[in-house]
Short mmCIF file of C-alpha atoms in Angstrom, two decimals:
data_model
loop_
_atom_site.label_atom_id
_atom_site.label_comp_id
_atom_site.label_asym_id
_atom_site.label_seq_id
_atom_site.Cartn_x
_atom_site.Cartn_y
_atom_site.Cartn_z
CA MET F 1 64.82 85.60 81.27
CA LYS F 2 65.77 89.74 80.34
CA ARG F 3 68.04 91.39 82.56
CA ASP F 4 67.12 94.51 84.76
CA ALA F 5 70.89 95.70 83.72
CA ASP F 6 74.49 95.05 82.68
CA VAL F 7 76.19 95.61 86.11
CA VAL F 8 74.83 96.87 89.15
CA VAL F 9 76.94 98.89 91.30
CA ALA F 10 76.63 99.11 95.15
CA GLY F 11 77.45 102.02 96.16
CA GLY F 12 76.64 105.59 94.59
CA GLY F 13 79.15 107.66 96.52
CA PRO F 14 82.67 109.54 93.99
CA VAL F 15 83.68 105.84 92.90
CA GLY F 16 80.59 103.75 92.46
CA LEU F 17 79.22 107.14 90.33
CA MET F 18 82.41 106.63 88.41
CA LEU F 19 82.47 104.08 87.20
CA ALA F 20 78.82 103.67 86.36
CA CYS F 21 79.69 106.77 83.99
CA GLU F 22 82.41 104.94 82.67
CA LEU F 23 80.27 101.75 82.26
CA ALA F 24 77.44 104.33 80.27
CA LEU F 25 80.39 105.98 78.03
CA ALA F 26 80.81 102.24 77.06
CA ASP F 27 76.12 102.41 76.18
CA VAL F 28 76.74 99.39 78.85
CA SER F 29 73.50 99.60 81.18
CA VAL F 30 73.93 99.97 84.88
CA VAL F 31 71.91 100.42 88.19
CA VAL F 32 73.76 102.10 90.78
CA LEU F 33 72.02 101.32 94.15
CA GLU F 34 72.50 103.82 97.14
CA ARG F 35 71.04 103.47 100.74
CA LEU F 36 71.24 107.48 101.75
CA THR F 37 68.79 109.73 99.99
CA GLU F 38 70.62 112.57 99.14
CA VAL F 39 74.64 113.31 98.64
CA ASP F 40 77.03 112.61 101.45
CA THR F 41 77.56 116.05 103.07
CA THR F 42 80.08 114.46 106.15
CA ILE F 43 83.57 115.78 105.95
CA LYS F 44 85.89 114.08 104.50
CA ALA F 45 88.38 113.76 101.75
CA GLY F 46 89.47 117.18 101.35
CA ALA F 47 92.18 117.12 97.56
CA ILE F 48 92.49 114.67 94.83
CA ASN F 49 95.75 113.67 93.35
CA THR F 50 97.09 113.96 90.20
CA PRO F 51 96.17 110.56 88.52
CA SER F 52 92.50 111.63 89.50
CA ALA F 53 92.39 115.38 88.06
CA GLU F 54 93.97 113.14 85.03
CA ALA F 55 90.73 110.82 85.02
CA PHE F 56 88.31 114.14 85.40
CA TYR F 57 90.79 115.94 82.35
CA ARG F 58 89.94 113.26 80.23
CA ARG F 59 86.68 112.70 80.72
CA GLY F 60 85.59 116.55 80.23
CA LEU F 61 85.20 117.41 84.07
CA LEU F 62 88.04 119.77 84.47
CA PRO F 63 86.53 122.71 84.28
CA PRO F 64 84.11 122.18 87.48
CA LEU F 65 86.68 121.19 89.37
CA VAL F 66 88.64 123.79 88.81
CA GLU F 67 85.53 126.29 90.04
CA VAL F 68 85.75 124.38 92.94
CA GLN F 69 88.77 124.57 93.82
CA LYS F 70 88.21 128.42 93.71
CA ALA F 71 85.74 127.88 95.81
CA THR F 72 87.83 126.17 98.15
CA MET F 73 91.03 128.60 98.29
CA ALA F 74 88.02 131.61 99.35
CA ARG F 75 87.99 129.75 102.58
CA PHE F 76 91.27 128.97 103.15
CA GLY F 77 91.07 132.82 103.05
CA SER F 78 88.28 132.72 105.57
CA PHE F 79 90.09 130.72 108.64
CA VAL F 80 93.54 133.32 108.13
CA ARG F 81 90.92 136.72 108.81
CA GLN F 82 88.96 134.82 111.64
CA ARG F 83 92.26 134.05 113.14
CA GLN F 84 93.30 137.40 112.60
CA ALA F 85 90.51 138.66 114.14
CA ALA F 86 90.74 136.98 116.90
CA GLY F 87 94.03 137.98 117.67
CA ALA F 88 96.18 135.95 115.93
CA ALA F 89 99.36 137.42 114.24
CA ALA F 90 99.23 138.10 110.59
CA PRO F 91 101.88 135.13 108.04
CA GLY F 92 104.05 136.42 106.94
CA PRO F 93 104.44 134.79 103.29
CA ALA F 94 104.76 131.48 102.90
CA PRO F 95 106.04 128.62 100.69
CA LYS F 96 104.24 126.82 98.39
CA PHE F 97 102.51 124.39 99.64
CA ALA F 98 103.07 120.86 98.26
CA GLY F 99 101.78 118.75 100.54
CA HIS F 100 102.38 117.03 104.17
CA PHE F 101 103.57 113.40 105.46
CA ALA F 102 102.33 113.07 108.99
CA GLY F 103 101.83 116.17 109.40
CA ILE F 104 105.59 116.96 108.24
CA MET F 105 104.08 120.19 106.23
CA LEU F 106 106.35 119.38 102.23
CA ARG F 107 108.03 122.82 101.30
CA GLY F 108 107.20 123.39 97.67
CA ASP F 109 110.31 125.83 96.26
CA LEU F 110 112.53 122.54 96.96
CA LEU F 111 110.83 120.54 94.65
CA ASP F 112 112.81 119.91 92.00
CA GLU F 113 110.21 120.49 89.32
CA SER F 114 112.52 119.30 86.75
CA ASP F 115 111.89 116.19 87.40
CA PRO F 116 110.51 114.05 84.46
CA ASP F 117 107.49 112.84 86.36
CA PHE F 118 106.17 115.97 86.59
CA GLY F 119 104.75 118.18 83.76
CA ALA F 120 103.38 115.79 81.70
CA SER F 121 99.85 116.56 83.25
CA GLY F 122 99.23 119.38 81.46
CA PRO F 123 96.09 121.38 82.74
CA ALA F 124 95.04 118.28 85.84
CA GLY F 125 98.56 119.40 86.82
CA GLU F 126 96.86 122.31 88.39
CA VAL F 127 94.06 120.78 90.38
CA GLY F 128 93.54 119.34 93.92
CA LEU F 129 92.22 121.02 96.12
CA ILE F 130 88.48 118.98 95.57
CA PRO F 131 86.44 118.04 98.25
CA GLN F 132 84.60 115.19 98.23
CA GLU F 133 81.11 116.31 98.45
CA ALA F 134 82.01 118.48 95.08
CA LEU F 135 83.38 115.76 93.75
CA GLU F 136 80.35 113.70 94.63
CA ARG F 137 78.08 116.00 93.10
CA ILE F 138 79.50 116.76 90.10
CA LEU F 139 79.88 113.28 89.34
CA GLY F 140 76.17 113.05 89.88
CA GLU F 141 75.57 115.51 87.70
CA ARG F 142 77.49 113.72 85.49
CA ALA F 143 75.89 110.36 85.62
CA ALA F 144 72.02 111.81 84.86
CA GLU F 145 73.80 113.52 81.53
CA LEU F 146 75.01 110.04 80.06
CA GLY F 147 71.25 108.45 81.57
CA VAL F 148 72.04 106.24 84.18
CA THR F 149 69.63 104.84 86.90
CA VAL F 150 70.68 105.71 90.75
CA ARG F 151 68.15 104.20 93.33
CA ARG F 152 68.49 105.99 95.84
CA GLY F 153 67.10 105.24 99.67
CA VAL F 154 67.46 101.45 98.76
CA THR F 155 69.53 99.47 100.35
CA LEU F 156 71.74 95.97 99.13
CA THR F 157 70.11 93.10 101.14
CA GLY F 158 71.29 89.50 99.53
CA LEU F 159 73.23 88.46 96.51
CA ASP F 160 73.48 84.90 94.81
CA THR F 161 75.16 83.99 91.24
CA ASP F 162 73.25 81.47 88.31
CA ASP F 163 76.07 80.90 85.80
CA THR F 164 73.05 79.51 83.64
CA ASP F 165 71.91 81.84 81.04
CA GLY F 166 75.01 83.03 80.28
CA GLY F 167 76.02 83.96 84.18
CA THR F 168 73.21 86.17 86.19
CA VAL F 169 73.87 87.87 89.32
CA HIS F 170 70.15 88.49 91.24
CA VAL F 171 70.92 91.04 93.72
CA HIS F 172 68.36 91.81 96.33
CA THR F 173 67.55 94.55 97.91
CA SER F 174 65.11 96.38 100.42
CA GLU F 175 63.21 97.24 97.71
CA GLY F 176 62.75 94.21 96.01
CA SER F 177 65.32 92.47 93.31
CA LEU F 178 67.31 92.94 90.26
CA ARG F 179 68.81 90.70 87.75
CA ALA F 180 71.78 91.52 86.35
CA GLY F 181 75.43 90.67 84.45
CA TRP F 182 77.82 91.99 87.00
CA LEU F 183 77.42 93.19 90.81
CA VAL F 184 80.21 96.12 91.77
CA GLY F 185 80.64 96.52 95.18
CA CYS F 186 81.76 100.31 95.61
CA ASP F 187 80.01 100.83 99.18
CA GLY F 188 82.48 101.46 101.34
CA GLY F 189 84.75 100.00 104.15
CA ARG F 190 82.27 97.94 105.64
CA SER F 191 81.66 96.30 101.76
CA THR F 192 78.00 94.46 102.32
CA VAL F 193 78.80 92.91 99.14
CA ARG F 194 81.91 91.80 99.89
CA ARG F 195 80.50 90.24 103.19
CA LEU F 196 77.92 88.33 101.04
CA ALA F 197 80.53 87.64 98.27
CA ASP F 198 82.66 85.92 101.35
CA PHE F 199 86.05 88.33 99.84
CA PRO F 200 89.29 87.60 102.28
CA PHE F 201 89.64 90.63 104.04
CA PRO F 202 92.97 90.59 105.44
CA GLY F 203 95.36 93.01 107.21
CA THR F 204 96.11 94.92 110.17
CA ASP F 205 93.97 95.71 113.14
CA PRO F 206 93.09 99.49 114.49
CA SER F 207 94.62 101.15 116.86
CA ILE F 208 93.82 104.88 116.86
CA THR F 209 90.28 106.80 116.74
CA GLY F 210 90.87 109.66 114.85
CA HIS F 211 87.77 112.70 115.00
CA GLN F 212 87.27 115.31 111.86
CA ALA F 213 84.51 118.20 111.88
CA ILE F 214 83.63 121.18 111.20
CA VAL F 215 81.78 122.73 114.02
CA GLU F 216 81.08 125.84 115.86
CA LEU F 217 83.83 126.74 118.36
CA THR F 218 85.32 129.45 121.14
CA GLY F 219 88.02 129.63 123.03
CA ALA F 220 89.87 128.22 119.58
CA ASP F 221 92.27 131.74 119.44
CA ALA F 222 94.37 129.94 121.30
CA LEU F 223 94.49 126.43 119.48
CA GLY F 224 97.76 126.51 117.22
CA ALA F 225 97.25 126.80 112.95
CA GLY F 226 97.55 123.26 111.50
CA TRP F 227 99.41 119.84 112.41
CA ASN F 228 100.31 119.85 115.72
CA TRP F 229 101.81 117.17 118.61
CA THR F 230 101.26 116.81 121.82
CA ASP F 231 101.96 114.03 124.82
CA THR F 232 98.34 113.16 124.26
CA GLY F 233 97.77 112.74 120.44
CA THR F 234 98.06 115.14 117.46
CA TYR F 235 95.29 118.09 116.44
CA VAL F 236 95.03 119.49 113.29
CA HIS F 237 93.32 123.64 113.76
CA GLY F 238 92.37 124.62 110.22
CA PRO F 239 92.78 125.39 107.37
CA MET F 240 89.07 126.04 106.82
CA PRO F 241 86.90 127.44 109.58
CA GLY F 242 85.65 125.17 112.33
CA ARG F 243 87.66 122.77 110.81
CA ILE F 244 89.28 120.33 113.57
CA LEU F 245 90.99 116.50 113.47
CA THR F 246 92.12 114.68 116.56
CA VAL F 247 94.44 111.52 116.78
CA GLU F 248 94.23 109.45 119.97
CA PHE F 249 96.12 106.62 120.59
CA ASP F 250 94.97 104.76 122.73
CA GLY F 251 92.68 101.93 120.45
CA PRO F 252 89.34 102.37 118.68
CA PRO F 253 86.78 103.74 119.24
CA LYS F 254 84.18 101.37 120.97
CA ASP F 255 81.07 102.68 118.70
CA ARG F 256 81.78 103.56 115.60
CA GLU F 257 77.83 103.69 114.34
CA ALA F 258 77.15 105.84 117.90
CA PRO F 259 75.89 109.78 116.75
CA ILE F 260 79.38 112.07 117.26
CA THR F 261 77.86 114.67 119.92
CA ALA F 262 79.77 118.24 120.10
CA GLU F 263 80.07 116.53 124.01
CA GLU F 264 82.14 113.96 122.82
CA LEU F 265 84.12 116.14 120.05
CA GLN F 266 85.44 118.56 122.80
CA THR F 267 86.15 116.61 125.18
CA SER F 268 88.70 114.80 122.43
CA LEU F 269 90.15 117.86 121.40
CA ARG F 270 90.29 119.69 124.70
CA ARG F 271 92.35 115.89 125.95
CA VAL F 272 94.94 115.94 122.80
CA THR F 273 95.73 119.89 123.08
CA GLY F 274 95.09 120.71 126.50
CA VAL F 275 93.14 124.28 126.04
CA PRO F 276 90.93 123.11 128.79
CA ASP F 277 88.86 126.16 127.73
CA VAL F 278 87.75 125.86 123.94
CA THR F 279 84.09 125.03 123.27
CA VAL F 280 82.34 122.57 120.87
CA THR F 281 79.16 124.68 120.77
CA LYS F 282 77.53 123.35 117.56
CA VAL F 283 78.14 120.26 115.27
CA ILE F 284 77.83 121.31 111.54
CA SER F 285 79.32 117.76 110.08
CA ALA F 286 81.63 114.89 111.91
CA THR F 287 83.33 112.00 111.41
CA ARG F 288 85.32 109.04 113.17
CA PHE F 289 88.05 106.92 112.01
CA THR F 290 90.99 104.30 113.04
CA ASP F 291 93.90 102.84 111.19
CA ASN F 292 92.26 99.96 111.05
CA ALA F 293 93.82 98.62 107.27
CA ARG F 294 93.37 95.79 104.71
CA GLN F 295 92.93 94.67 101.76
CA ALA F 296 90.74 92.06 99.90
CA SER F 297 93.06 88.95 98.51
CA THR F 298 91.05 89.79 94.68
CA TYR F 299 89.96 92.29 93.76
CA ARG F 300 87.30 89.56 91.50
CA ARG F 301 84.82 86.03 92.76
CA GLY F 302 82.99 85.23 89.22
CA ARG F 303 80.51 88.21 88.56
CA VAL F 304 81.27 90.27 91.68
CA LEU F 305 83.98 92.71 92.30
CA LEU F 306 85.09 95.16 93.96
CA ALA F 307 85.87 99.05 93.88
CA GLY F 308 87.37 101.86 96.53
CA ASP F 309 86.98 101.02 99.84
CA ALA F 310 84.75 97.75 100.01
CA ALA F 311 88.43 96.19 98.33
CA HIS F 312 90.56 98.35 100.49
CA VAL F 313 90.22 100.16 103.52
CA HIS F 314 93.69 102.24 105.68
CA SER F 315 93.98 105.37 108.13
CA PRO F 316 92.98 109.01 105.63
CA PHE F 317 95.73 110.51 106.45
CA GLY F 318 97.87 111.86 103.09
CA GLY F 319 94.37 111.72 101.76
CA GLN F 320 95.09 108.81 99.06
CA GLY F 321 91.83 106.21 99.95
CA LEU F 322 89.12 108.71 97.73
CA ASN F 323 92.04 109.00 94.39
CA LEU F 324 92.36 105.09 94.91
CA GLY F 325 89.13 104.08 94.25
CA ILE F 326 89.22 106.59 91.22
CA GLY F 327 92.39 103.90 90.27
CA ASP F 328 89.92 101.36 90.86
CA ALA F 329 86.96 102.97 88.92
CA MET F 330 88.89 103.61 86.25
CA ASN F 331 90.80 101.13 85.83
CA LEU F 332 87.98 98.60 85.64
CA GLY F 333 85.63 100.80 84.00
CA TRP F 334 86.96 99.57 80.55
CA LYS F 335 88.37 95.93 80.95
CA LEU F 336 84.22 95.66 82.35
CA ALA F 337 82.43 97.31 79.46
CA ALA F 338 84.15 95.30 77.15
CA THR F 339 83.41 92.21 78.65
CA VAL F 340 79.99 93.12 79.18
CA HIS F 341 80.22 93.48 75.19
CA GLY F 342 81.67 90.09 74.40
CA ARG F 343 84.36 91.99 72.57
CA ALA F 344 86.98 91.22 75.32
CA PRO F 345 89.99 89.46 75.05
CA GLU F 346 90.70 86.64 76.86
CA GLY F 347 92.15 87.55 80.31
CA LEU F 348 91.88 91.22 80.41
CA LEU F 349 89.00 91.03 83.43
CA ASP F 350 91.46 89.30 85.52
CA THR F 351 94.33 92.55 84.54
CA TYR F 352 91.93 94.67 86.71
CA THR F 353 93.67 92.76 90.26
CA ALA F 354 96.63 92.98 89.28
CA GLU F 355 97.32 96.26 88.67
CA ARG F 356 95.24 97.75 90.76
CA HIS F 357 95.83 95.31 93.97
CA PRO F 358 99.68 96.82 93.97
CA ILE F 359 98.72 100.00 94.35
CA GLY F 360 96.36 99.15 96.80
CA ALA F 361 98.97 97.62 98.96
CA TRP F 362 101.96 100.67 98.88
CA VAL F 363 98.20 102.91 99.84
CA LEU F 364 98.15 100.79 103.35
CA ASP F 365 102.04 100.60 103.51
CA TRP F 366 101.99 104.48 103.34
CA THR F 367 99.47 105.13 105.70
CA ARG F 368 100.29 102.89 108.29
CA ALA F 369 104.13 104.63 108.10
CA GLN F 370 102.76 107.58 108.93
CA VAL F 371 100.66 106.05 112.56
CA ALA F 372 103.79 105.07 113.38
CA LEU F 373 105.69 108.48 113.42
CA MET F 374 102.18 110.40 114.60
CA ARG F 375 102.58 108.39 117.66
CA PRO F 376 103.06 110.89 121.60
CA GLU F 377 105.87 108.71 122.14
CA SER F 378 109.12 109.48 122.39
CA HIS F 379 110.47 107.11 119.96
CA ALA F 380 108.48 108.19 117.62
CA GLY F 381 109.07 111.59 118.12
CA ALA F 382 113.10 111.32 117.56
CA LEU F 383 111.91 110.02 113.84
CA ARG F 384 109.96 112.60 113.30
CA GLN F 385 112.77 114.79 113.68
CA VAL F 386 115.12 113.22 111.49
CA ILE F 387 112.08 113.20 108.65
CA ALA F 388 111.97 116.41 109.07
CA GLU F 389 115.24 117.62 108.57
CA LEU F 390 115.30 115.39 106.03
CA SER F 391 111.76 116.88 104.15
CA GLY F 392 113.78 120.55 104.11
CA THR F 393 116.15 118.71 101.75
CA THR F 394 115.46 118.81 97.69
CA ASP F 395 115.72 115.26 96.81
CA ALA F 396 113.77 114.28 99.89
CA THR F 397 111.16 116.89 99.32
CA THR F 398 110.22 115.52 96.10
CA PHE F 399 110.75 112.35 96.89
CA PHE F 400 107.20 112.96 99.18
CA VAL F 401 105.52 114.91 96.24
CA LYS F 402 105.90 112.23 93.92
CA LYS F 403 104.28 109.33 96.15
CA ILE F 404 101.63 111.86 97.53
CA SER F 405 100.90 113.18 93.98
CA GLY F 406 100.54 110.10 92.80
CA VAL F 407 102.91 110.70 89.45
CA TRP F 408 105.09 107.64 90.50
CA GLN F 409 101.92 104.79 89.90
CA ARG F 410 102.56 102.46 86.64
CA TYR F 411 101.08 99.39 85.76
CA ASP F 412 103.95 96.75 84.88
CA LEU F 413 102.95 95.47 81.42
CA PRO F 414 104.75 94.48 77.98
CA GLY F 415 106.87 96.54 76.12
CA THR F 416 110.29 98.25 76.52
CA HIS F 417 109.70 102.09 75.54
CA PRO F 418 109.62 104.39 79.43
CA LEU F 419 106.29 105.52 78.78
CA THR F 420 104.45 101.61 78.68
CA GLY F 421 102.67 101.47 81.57
CA ARG F 422 102.31 105.35 82.35
CA SER F 423 100.41 107.76 82.56
CA ALA F 424 99.66 109.11 79.06
CA PRO F 425 101.89 112.24 78.71
CA ASP F 426 99.09 115.47 78.11
CA LEU F 427 100.69 116.28 74.74
CA GLU F 428 100.02 119.57 72.82
CA LEU F 429 99.51 118.19 69.70
CA SER F 430 99.23 120.11 65.82
CA ASP F 431 95.86 119.51 65.43
CA GLY F 432 94.78 122.83 68.11
CA HIS F 433 94.00 119.85 70.62
CA ARG F 434 95.74 117.90 73.82
CA LEU F 435 95.91 114.70 74.01
CA ALA F 436 93.54 114.22 76.60
CA ASP F 437 90.77 116.01 74.19
CA HIS F 438 90.89 112.89 71.90
CA LEU F 439 90.06 110.48 75.54
CA HIS F 440 86.58 112.05 76.58
CA GLY F 441 84.14 109.41 75.01
CA GLY F 442 86.19 106.06 76.71
CA GLN F 443 88.22 104.82 73.58
CA GLY F 444 91.47 104.17 72.79
CA LEU F 445 93.54 106.18 71.44
CA LEU F 446 96.42 105.76 69.03
CA LEU F 447 98.26 108.40 67.60
CA ASP F 448 100.72 108.74 64.71
CA LEU F 449 102.61 111.15 65.13
CA ALA F 450 104.99 110.69 62.11
CA ASP F 451 102.29 109.77 59.58
CA ASP F 452 102.41 106.79 59.06
CA PRO F 453 99.91 105.15 56.92
CA THR F 454 101.39 101.72 57.48
CA LEU F 455 100.38 102.13 61.84
CA ARG F 456 97.06 103.53 60.13
CA GLU F 457 96.31 100.74 58.30
CA ARG F 458 98.01 97.97 60.78
CA ALA F 459 94.83 99.48 63.99
CA ALA F 460 92.03 99.71 61.27
CA GLY F 461 90.31 96.71 62.24
CA HIS F 462 90.02 97.72 66.13
CA ARG F 463 88.70 101.21 64.17
CA ASP F 464 85.65 100.52 66.92
CA ARG F 465 87.69 101.07 69.81
CA VAL F 466 90.38 102.82 69.33
CA ARG F 467 90.57 106.91 67.78
CA ILE F 468 92.99 107.01 65.70
CA VAL F 469 94.27 110.67 65.38
CA THR F 470 97.13 111.56 63.05
CA ALA F 471 98.70 114.74 64.21
CA GLY F 472 102.40 115.90 65.34
CA CYS F 473 103.77 117.32 68.45
CA PRO F 474 106.64 119.86 68.38
CA ASP F 475 107.49 119.47 72.18
CA ARG F 476 108.03 115.66 71.68
CA PRO F 477 109.33 115.26 68.02
CA ASP F 478 111.41 112.19 69.81
CA LEU F 479 108.16 110.23 69.89
CA ALA F 480 106.15 108.19 66.81
CA GLY F 481 103.37 107.01 68.33
CA LEU F 482 101.60 106.17 71.03
CA LEU F 483 98.86 103.38 72.18
CA VAL F 484 96.51 104.63 75.15
CA ARG F 485 94.21 102.60 76.76
CA PRO F 486 90.88 104.79 77.66
CA ASP F 487 91.76 104.58 81.24
CA GLY F 488 95.01 107.15 80.06
CA CYS F 489 97.78 104.27 80.46
CA THR F 490 100.02 104.03 77.45
CA ALA F 491 100.10 100.69 76.19
CA TRP F 492 103.08 101.56 73.61
CA ALA F 493 104.95 103.84 72.35
CA ALA F 494 107.92 104.63 69.64
CA ASP F 495 110.42 106.56 68.87
CA ALA F 496 111.21 106.59 65.16
CA PRO F 497 108.13 104.63 62.55
CA GLY F 498 108.08 101.16 62.89
CA GLY F 499 107.58 99.02 65.96
CA HIS F 500 104.79 97.67 64.41
CA GLU F 501 104.66 94.24 65.55
CA GLU F 502 104.55 95.38 68.80
CA LEU F 503 101.77 97.65 68.52
CA ASP F 504 99.88 94.72 66.78
CA ALA F 505 100.74 92.58 70.38
CA ALA F 506 99.42 95.88 72.08
CA LEU F 507 96.13 96.53 70.34
CA GLY F 508 95.25 92.39 70.48
CA ARG F 509 96.11 92.27 74.66
CA TRP F 510 93.61 95.18 75.33
CA PHE F 511 91.51 95.52 72.66
CA GLY F 512 91.62 91.83 71.35
CA ALA F 513 91.24 90.66 67.57
CA PRO F 514 90.60 93.09 65.25
CA ALA F 515 87.13 93.74 63.48
CA PRO F 516 87.22 92.33 59.09
CA VAL F 517 88.08 95.94 57.37
CA PRO F 518 86.45 96.12 53.98
CA ALA F 519 88.63 96.01 51.17
#
């Protein structure tokens, strides 16, 4: 019986849409199911990290992100002007912002930008302040351009797998059933796919209640700007007009699903800030969160896979959740596409869990550490003071920024070259392009930087999966060749012509057996 799609993606948020775009680039038929009828405008993540920016850059999506960042910066300026109009002192020249850890601000002027982990991202390194809603709209437009079918207002209700006839997943929805080769759950922290497919989901229980909202306020002039700690919790005011965040440490919310009212936000805001007259007059967007931290033991069970919050949940501190999900989608997309087309080398799809699970586990601990540091009790306060002092040093600032930005991330791949397993540097090439320009189509890339005909000959059988480019790179005369996977990860590198046997192994490991080359 004919399938309705090669892959069904449950969830049409940024992770599901990113995955769908990756699959469509590889000529995989994909249907996205999304229970919401419109783009979710709830306030969520407000920034992307370097690996996420690189992912969009490598797919030609940097220009719209730059425009979104300009608009975001304009809103920040509006917040400052509003506070000045309410009587707040004009801020002096602020050090370059470099992020925060548990609300402890990091100064960009202390960052050691000569560290080799920085500076290899090209133009992507200048983009970061991208709200999740804007990102979802950009990816939705891209999915439409690629012909992805997005079915909104459709709820996944059940699934069955059938190992006969090559393997099929029967996906049951509120509007009938679909037959697909694969199902990927990108349907959030309370994933229906994860529950129905019985993925183990161990972790730690929640201990906090957090609120984040965009509201209209009166009495806000008494609130401190930025991050603030009190005897009853933590709160944030700004950096956009009307944006508030409160964290209380007396247990999780009684009902995560109940509508969030102005009274609830106001009560929390007054309790945490100690400002009795601050009043919420209108709720524009609001969400609750906790520090529930769990991770699926594996991201694949047969023909069902998980990505994004469906695979891992944690508190939002540090803004890692959206970025973790985008990384999942980039890692999984090309591997699943190769599997669908029957050209994946053995075990390729299993490397998805092997590579992404350790990074997810790190994020869970990174957010747990921030919650511990923010607690309104004397021991946490004392430790916060120590971390604040440390963060005033170049070494500590550089450490924190590397972690927050994601430039530290590396997969444990075979090979001895320092670049192997790392995000490929965005080399400026003599052909007038940068490395990222050659990755827009979602293929692998072999850069012959030493005009080595033997290198090109060894890769000729993979031309249908790997783009071969010969060009010089004056800024990196130490590099002779670079094999880059579709997700931008360096699979092989050499500092001098040669290393052909290692290249052969890398091509076979990631792209399968070579096709016959015409004589």
